[in-house]
mmCIF file of C-alpha atoms and ligand atoms in Angstrom:
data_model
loop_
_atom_site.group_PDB
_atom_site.id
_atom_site.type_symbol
_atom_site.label_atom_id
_atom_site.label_comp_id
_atom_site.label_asym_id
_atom_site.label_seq_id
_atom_site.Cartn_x
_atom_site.Cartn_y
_atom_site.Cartn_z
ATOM 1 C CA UNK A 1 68.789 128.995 67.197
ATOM 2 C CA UNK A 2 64.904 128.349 67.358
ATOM 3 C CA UNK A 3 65.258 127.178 63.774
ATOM 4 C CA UNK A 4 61.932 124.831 63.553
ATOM 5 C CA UNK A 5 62.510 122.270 60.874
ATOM 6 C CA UNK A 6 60.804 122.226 57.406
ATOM 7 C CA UNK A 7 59.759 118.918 56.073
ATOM 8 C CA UNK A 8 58.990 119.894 52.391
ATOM 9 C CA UNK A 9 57.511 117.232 49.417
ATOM 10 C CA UNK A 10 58.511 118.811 46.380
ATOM 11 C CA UNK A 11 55.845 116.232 43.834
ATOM 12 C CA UNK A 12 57.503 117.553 40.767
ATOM 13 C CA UNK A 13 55.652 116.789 37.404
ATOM 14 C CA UNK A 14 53.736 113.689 39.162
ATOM 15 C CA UNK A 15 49.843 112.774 39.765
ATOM 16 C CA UNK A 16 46.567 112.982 38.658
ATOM 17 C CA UNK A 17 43.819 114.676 40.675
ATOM 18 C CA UNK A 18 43.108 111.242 42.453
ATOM 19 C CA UNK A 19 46.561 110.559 43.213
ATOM 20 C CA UNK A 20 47.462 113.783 44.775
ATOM 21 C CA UNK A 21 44.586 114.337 46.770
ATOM 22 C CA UNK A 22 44.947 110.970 48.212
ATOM 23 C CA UNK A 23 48.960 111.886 49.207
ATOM 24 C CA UNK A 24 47.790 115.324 50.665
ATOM 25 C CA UNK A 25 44.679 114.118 52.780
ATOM 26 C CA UNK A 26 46.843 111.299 53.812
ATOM 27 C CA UNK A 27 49.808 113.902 54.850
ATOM 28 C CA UNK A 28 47.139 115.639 56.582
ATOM 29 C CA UNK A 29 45.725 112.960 58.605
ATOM 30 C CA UNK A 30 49.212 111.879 59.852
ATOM 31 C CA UNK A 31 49.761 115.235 61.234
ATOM 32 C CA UNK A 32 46.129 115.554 62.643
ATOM 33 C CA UNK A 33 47.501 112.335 64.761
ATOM 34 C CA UNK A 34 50.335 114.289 66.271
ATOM 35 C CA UNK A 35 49.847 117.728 66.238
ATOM 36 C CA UNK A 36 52.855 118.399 68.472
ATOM 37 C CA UNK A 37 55.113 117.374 65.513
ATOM 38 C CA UNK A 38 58.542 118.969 65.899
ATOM 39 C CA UNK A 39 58.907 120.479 61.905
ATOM 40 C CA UNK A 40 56.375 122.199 59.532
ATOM 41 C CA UNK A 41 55.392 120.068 56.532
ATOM 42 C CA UNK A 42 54.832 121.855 53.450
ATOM 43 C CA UNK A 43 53.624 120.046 50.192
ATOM 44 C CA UNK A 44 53.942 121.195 46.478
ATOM 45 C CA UNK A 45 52.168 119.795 44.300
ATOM 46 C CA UNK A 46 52.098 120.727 40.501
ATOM 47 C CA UNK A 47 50.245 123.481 39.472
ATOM 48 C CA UNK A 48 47.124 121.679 38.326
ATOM 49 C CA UNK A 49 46.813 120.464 41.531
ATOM 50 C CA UNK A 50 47.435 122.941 43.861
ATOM 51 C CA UNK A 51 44.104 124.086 44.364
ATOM 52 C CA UNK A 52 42.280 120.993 45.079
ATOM 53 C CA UNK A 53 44.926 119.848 47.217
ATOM 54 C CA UNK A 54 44.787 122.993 49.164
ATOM 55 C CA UNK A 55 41.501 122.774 49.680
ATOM 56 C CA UNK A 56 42.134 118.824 51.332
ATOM 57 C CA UNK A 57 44.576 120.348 53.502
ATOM 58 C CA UNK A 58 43.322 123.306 54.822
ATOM 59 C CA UNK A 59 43.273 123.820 58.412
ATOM 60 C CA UNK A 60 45.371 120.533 58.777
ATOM 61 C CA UNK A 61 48.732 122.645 59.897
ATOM 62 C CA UNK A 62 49.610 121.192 56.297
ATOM 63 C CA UNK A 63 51.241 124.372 54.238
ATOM 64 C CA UNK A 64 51.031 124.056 50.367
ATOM 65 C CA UNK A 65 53.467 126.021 47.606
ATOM 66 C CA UNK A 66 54.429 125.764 44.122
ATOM 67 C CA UNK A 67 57.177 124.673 42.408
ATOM 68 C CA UNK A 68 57.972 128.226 39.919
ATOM 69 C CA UNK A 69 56.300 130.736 39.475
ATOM 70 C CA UNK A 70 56.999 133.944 37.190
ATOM 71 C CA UNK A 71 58.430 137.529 38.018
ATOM 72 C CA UNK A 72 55.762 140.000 36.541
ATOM 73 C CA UNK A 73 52.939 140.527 38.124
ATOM 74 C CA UNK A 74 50.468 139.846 35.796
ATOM 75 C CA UNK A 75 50.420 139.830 31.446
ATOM 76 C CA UNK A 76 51.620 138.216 28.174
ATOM 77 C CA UNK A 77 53.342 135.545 29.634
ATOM 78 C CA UNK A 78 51.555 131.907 28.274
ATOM 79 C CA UNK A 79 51.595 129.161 30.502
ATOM 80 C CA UNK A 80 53.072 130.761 32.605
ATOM 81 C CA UNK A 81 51.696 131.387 36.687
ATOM 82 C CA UNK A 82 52.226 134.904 38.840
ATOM 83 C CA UNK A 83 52.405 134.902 42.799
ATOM 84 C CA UNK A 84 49.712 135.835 43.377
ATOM 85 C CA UNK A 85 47.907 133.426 41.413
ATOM 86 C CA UNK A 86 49.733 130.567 43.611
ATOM 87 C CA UNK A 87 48.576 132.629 46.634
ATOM 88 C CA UNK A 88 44.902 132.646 44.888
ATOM 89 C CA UNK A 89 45.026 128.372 44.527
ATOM 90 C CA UNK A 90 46.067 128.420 48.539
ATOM 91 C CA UNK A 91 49.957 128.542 48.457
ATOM 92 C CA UNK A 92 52.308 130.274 51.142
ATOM 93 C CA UNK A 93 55.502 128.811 49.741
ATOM 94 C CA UNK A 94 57.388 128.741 46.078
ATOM 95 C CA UNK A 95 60.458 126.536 45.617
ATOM 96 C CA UNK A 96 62.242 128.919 43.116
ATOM 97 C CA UNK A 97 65.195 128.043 41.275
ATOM 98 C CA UNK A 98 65.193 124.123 41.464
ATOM 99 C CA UNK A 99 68.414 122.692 39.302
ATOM 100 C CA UNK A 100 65.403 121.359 37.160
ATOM 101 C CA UNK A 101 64.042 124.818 36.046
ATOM 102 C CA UNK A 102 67.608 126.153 36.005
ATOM 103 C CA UNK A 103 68.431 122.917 33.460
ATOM 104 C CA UNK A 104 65.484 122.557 31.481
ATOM 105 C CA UNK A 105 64.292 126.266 31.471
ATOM 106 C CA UNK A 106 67.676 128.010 31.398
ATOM 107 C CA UNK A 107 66.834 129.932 34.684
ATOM 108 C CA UNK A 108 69.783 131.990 36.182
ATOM 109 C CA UNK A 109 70.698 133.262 39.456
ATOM 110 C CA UNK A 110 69.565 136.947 38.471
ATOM 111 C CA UNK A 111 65.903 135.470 37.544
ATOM 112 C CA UNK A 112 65.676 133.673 40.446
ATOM 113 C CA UNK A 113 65.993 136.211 42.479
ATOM 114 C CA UNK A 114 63.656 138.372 40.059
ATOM 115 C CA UNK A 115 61.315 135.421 40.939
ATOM 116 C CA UNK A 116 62.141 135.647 45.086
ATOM 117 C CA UNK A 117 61.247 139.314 45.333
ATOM 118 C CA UNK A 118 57.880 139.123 43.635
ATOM 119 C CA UNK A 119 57.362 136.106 45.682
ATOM 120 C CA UNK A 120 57.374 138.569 48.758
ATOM 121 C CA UNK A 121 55.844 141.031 47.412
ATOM 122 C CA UNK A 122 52.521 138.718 46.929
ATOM 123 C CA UNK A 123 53.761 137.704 50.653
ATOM 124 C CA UNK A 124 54.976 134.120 49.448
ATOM 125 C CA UNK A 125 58.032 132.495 50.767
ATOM 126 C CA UNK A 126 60.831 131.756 48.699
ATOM 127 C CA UNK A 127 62.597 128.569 49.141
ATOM 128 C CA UNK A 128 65.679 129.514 46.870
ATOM 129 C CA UNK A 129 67.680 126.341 45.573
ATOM 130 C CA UNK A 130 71.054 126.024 45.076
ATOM 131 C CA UNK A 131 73.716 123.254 44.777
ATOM 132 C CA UNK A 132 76.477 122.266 42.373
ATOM 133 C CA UNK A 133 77.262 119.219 39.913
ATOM 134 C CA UNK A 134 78.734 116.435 40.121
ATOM 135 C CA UNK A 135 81.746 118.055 37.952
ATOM 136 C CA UNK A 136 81.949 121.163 40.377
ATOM 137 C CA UNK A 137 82.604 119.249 42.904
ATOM 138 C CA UNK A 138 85.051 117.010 41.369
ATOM 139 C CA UNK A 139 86.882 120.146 40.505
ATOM 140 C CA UNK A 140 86.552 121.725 44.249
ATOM 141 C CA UNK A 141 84.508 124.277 43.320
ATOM 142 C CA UNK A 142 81.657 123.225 45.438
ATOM 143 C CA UNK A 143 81.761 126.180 48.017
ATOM 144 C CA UNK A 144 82.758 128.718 45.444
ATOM 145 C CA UNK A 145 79.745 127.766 43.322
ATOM 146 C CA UNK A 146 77.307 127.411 46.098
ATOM 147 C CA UNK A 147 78.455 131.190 47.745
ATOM 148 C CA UNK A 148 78.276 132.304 43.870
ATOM 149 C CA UNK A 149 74.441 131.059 43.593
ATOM 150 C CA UNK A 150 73.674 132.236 46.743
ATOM 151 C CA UNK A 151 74.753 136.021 46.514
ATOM 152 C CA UNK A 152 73.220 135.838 42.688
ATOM 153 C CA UNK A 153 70.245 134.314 44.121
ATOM 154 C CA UNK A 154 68.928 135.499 47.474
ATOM 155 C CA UNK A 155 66.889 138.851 47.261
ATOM 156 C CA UNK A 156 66.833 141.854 48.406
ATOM 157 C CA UNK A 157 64.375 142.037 51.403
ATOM 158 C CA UNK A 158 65.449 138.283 52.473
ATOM 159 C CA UNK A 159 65.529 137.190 56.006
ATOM 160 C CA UNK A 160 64.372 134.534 58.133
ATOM 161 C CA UNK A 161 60.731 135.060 58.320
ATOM 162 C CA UNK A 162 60.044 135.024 54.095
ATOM 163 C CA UNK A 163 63.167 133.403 52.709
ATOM 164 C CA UNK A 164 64.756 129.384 52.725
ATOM 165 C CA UNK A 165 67.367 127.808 51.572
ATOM 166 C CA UNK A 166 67.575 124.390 49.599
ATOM 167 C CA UNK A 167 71.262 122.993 49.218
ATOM 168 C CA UNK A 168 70.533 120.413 46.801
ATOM 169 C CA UNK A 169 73.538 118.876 45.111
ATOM 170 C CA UNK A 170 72.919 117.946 41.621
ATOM 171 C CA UNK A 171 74.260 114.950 41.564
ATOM 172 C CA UNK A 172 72.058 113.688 44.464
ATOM 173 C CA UNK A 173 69.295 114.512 43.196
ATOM 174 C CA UNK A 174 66.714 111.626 42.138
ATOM 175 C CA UNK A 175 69.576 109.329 41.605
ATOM 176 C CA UNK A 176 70.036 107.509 45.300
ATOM 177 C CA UNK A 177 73.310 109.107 45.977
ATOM 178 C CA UNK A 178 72.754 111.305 49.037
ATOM 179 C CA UNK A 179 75.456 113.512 50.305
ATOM 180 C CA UNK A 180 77.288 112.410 53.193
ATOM 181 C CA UNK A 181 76.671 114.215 56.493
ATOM 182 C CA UNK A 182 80.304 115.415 56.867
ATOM 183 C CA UNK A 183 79.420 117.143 52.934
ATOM 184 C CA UNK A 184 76.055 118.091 53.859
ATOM 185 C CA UNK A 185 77.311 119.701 57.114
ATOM 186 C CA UNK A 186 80.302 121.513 55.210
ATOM 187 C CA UNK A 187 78.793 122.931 52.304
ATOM 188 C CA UNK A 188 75.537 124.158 55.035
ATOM 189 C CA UNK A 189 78.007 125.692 57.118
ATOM 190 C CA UNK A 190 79.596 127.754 54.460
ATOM 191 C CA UNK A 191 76.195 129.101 53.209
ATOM 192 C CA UNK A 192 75.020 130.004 56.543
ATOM 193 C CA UNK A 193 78.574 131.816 57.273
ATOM 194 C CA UNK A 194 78.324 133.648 53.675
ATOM 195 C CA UNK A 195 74.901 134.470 54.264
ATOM 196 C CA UNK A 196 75.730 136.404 57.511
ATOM 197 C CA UNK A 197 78.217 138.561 55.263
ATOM 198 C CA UNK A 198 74.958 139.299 53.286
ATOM 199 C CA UNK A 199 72.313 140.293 55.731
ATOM 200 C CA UNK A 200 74.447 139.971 59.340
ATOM 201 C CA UNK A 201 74.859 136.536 61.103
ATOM 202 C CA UNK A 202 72.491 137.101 63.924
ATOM 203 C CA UNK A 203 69.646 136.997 60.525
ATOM 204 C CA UNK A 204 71.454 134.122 58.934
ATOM 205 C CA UNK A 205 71.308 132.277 61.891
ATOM 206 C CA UNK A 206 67.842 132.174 61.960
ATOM 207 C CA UNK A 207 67.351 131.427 58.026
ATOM 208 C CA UNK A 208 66.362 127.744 57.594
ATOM 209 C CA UNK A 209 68.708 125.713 55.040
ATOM 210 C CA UNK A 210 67.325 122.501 53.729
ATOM 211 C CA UNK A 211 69.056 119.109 52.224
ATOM 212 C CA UNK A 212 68.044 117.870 49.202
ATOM 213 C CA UNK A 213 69.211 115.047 47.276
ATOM 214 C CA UNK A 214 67.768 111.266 48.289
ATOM 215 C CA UNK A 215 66.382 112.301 51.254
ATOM 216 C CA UNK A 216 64.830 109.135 52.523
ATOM 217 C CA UNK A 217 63.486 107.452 55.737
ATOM 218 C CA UNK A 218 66.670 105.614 56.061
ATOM 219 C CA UNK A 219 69.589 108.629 55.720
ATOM 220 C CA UNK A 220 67.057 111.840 57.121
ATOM 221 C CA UNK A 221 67.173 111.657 60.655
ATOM 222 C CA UNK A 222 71.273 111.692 60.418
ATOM 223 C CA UNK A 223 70.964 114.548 57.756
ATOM 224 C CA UNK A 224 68.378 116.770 59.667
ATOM 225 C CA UNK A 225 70.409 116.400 63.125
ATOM 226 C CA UNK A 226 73.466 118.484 61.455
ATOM 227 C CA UNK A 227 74.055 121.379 63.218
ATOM 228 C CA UNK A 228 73.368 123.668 59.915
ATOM 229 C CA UNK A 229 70.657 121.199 58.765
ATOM 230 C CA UNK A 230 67.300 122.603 58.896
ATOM 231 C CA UNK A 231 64.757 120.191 57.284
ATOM 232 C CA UNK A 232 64.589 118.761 53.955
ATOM 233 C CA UNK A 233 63.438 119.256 50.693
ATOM 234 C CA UNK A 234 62.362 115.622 49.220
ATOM 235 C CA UNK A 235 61.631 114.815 45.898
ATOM 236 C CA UNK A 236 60.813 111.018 45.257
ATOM 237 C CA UNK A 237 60.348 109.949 48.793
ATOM 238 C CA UNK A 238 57.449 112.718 48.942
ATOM 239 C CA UNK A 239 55.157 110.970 46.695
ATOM 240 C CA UNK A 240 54.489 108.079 49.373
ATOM 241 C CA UNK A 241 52.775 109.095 52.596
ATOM 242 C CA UNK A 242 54.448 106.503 54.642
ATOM 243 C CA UNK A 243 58.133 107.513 53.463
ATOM 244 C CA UNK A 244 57.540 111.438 54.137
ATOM 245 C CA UNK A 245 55.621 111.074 57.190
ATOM 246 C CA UNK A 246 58.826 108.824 58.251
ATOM 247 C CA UNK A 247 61.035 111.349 57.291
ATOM 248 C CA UNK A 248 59.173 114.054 58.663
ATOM 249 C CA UNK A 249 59.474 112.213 62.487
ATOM 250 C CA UNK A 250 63.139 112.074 61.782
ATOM 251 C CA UNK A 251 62.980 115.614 63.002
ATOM 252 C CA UNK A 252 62.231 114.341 66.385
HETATM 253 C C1 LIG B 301 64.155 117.408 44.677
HETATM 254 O O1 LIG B 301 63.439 117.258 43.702
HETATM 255 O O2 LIG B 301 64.285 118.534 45.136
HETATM 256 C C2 LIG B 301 64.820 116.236 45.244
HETATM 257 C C3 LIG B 301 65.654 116.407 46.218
HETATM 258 O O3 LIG B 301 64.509 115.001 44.697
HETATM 259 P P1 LIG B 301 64.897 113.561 45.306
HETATM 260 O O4 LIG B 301 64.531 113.587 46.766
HETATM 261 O O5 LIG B 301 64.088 112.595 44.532
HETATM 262 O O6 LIG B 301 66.379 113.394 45.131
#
């Protein structure tokens, strides 16, 4: 499908100025060593960072993006950050709707996408998570709540070229417990197949859909080699160059 794999660190609320900037430049001199690497890497730092780091990665092939950012354009919104502020610091990705923001912050699928369409309009890309608990599942509601997110989630004016995917399964998420590839594979296949009832399949086919949950050296390359597996999103393994550069060859 011509799908090309995105490798992206998602830091969370981690590092210092010295600590990130030593992770980035060290990202980026990995990929200066191979630049025919077969996936994109992407790094997102928090937003304190994000414009020092930028500047460490720029013209390393190294893309940066933030981890939120708000729906309005611009105003009386403290603390919070606009797209085109990220865009500003260096960004060309958001990760919008993480289970963290939708936990701690209360974020729904309705803001989310609020957040994904003024995303595009300051020409970021919107990697829009999604992903059920640990009690969905149990229940067998994982595909129903994962089509549910998606259609209350992905915005108008999504396709391929501005718009990714993040199946993360709560319950994998920072606690070791990765899905298995037969889950991973399922729940992928469903989105792809009920995002072609949203914008066609020949689009959806080219939309990228990244695991996340424990993505580590040791369980990615099995993970990213599913048919419907496009990349990864990576949490704690992203904060050591070694471990995402490791997961990043598991792409091939
Ligand atoms: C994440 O934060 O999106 C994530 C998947 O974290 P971890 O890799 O640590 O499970």
């Amino acid at each position: 499908m011509g799908r090309k794999p995105l490798i992206a660190g998602n830091w969370k609320m981690n590092g210092l100025k010295a600590d990130g900037l030593a992770l980035a430049k060290g990202v980026a001199a990995k990929l200066k060593g191979e630049p025919g690497l077969a996936c994109e890497l992407l790094v997102c730092p928090p937003f304190t960072l994000i414009a020092a780091v930028a500047d460490a990665v720029a013209g390393s092939g190294v893309a940066v993006g933030g981890q939120d950012c708000h729906a309005k354009v611009s105003g009386a919104h403290t603390g919070d950050t606009s797209p085109a502020m990220l865009v500003d610091a260096g960004c060309s990705y958001v990760i919008l709707g993480h289970s963290e923001r939708r936990t701690d912050h209360g974020e729904t699928d309705a803001l989310v996408k609020a957040k994904a369409i003024a995303a595009h309009a300051a020409s970021l890309k919107a990697i829009v998570c999604i992903g059920e608990t640990l009690v969905q599942r149990d229940a067998g509601q994982t595909i129903a709540v994962n089509q549910t997110q998606l259609r209350g989630s992905w915005p108008e004016g999504g396709a391929a070229e501005n718009t990714v995917i993040a199946y993360e399964p709560v319950w994998a998420i920072g606690t070791g417990r990765v899905a298995t590839p037969e889950q991973a594979q399922e729940v992928h296949a469903a989105i792809r197949a009920e995002l072609g009832q949203i914008i066609g399949a020949a689009e959806a086919a080219k939309v990228r859909i990244l695991y996340g949950g424990s993505m580590k050296p040791d369980n990615a390359a099995q993970l990213i080699a599913l048919p419907d597996v496009d990349g990864g999103l990576i949490g704690g393994a992203a904060l050591k160059v070694e471990d995402f550069w490791a997961i990043a060859k598991s792409c091939g």
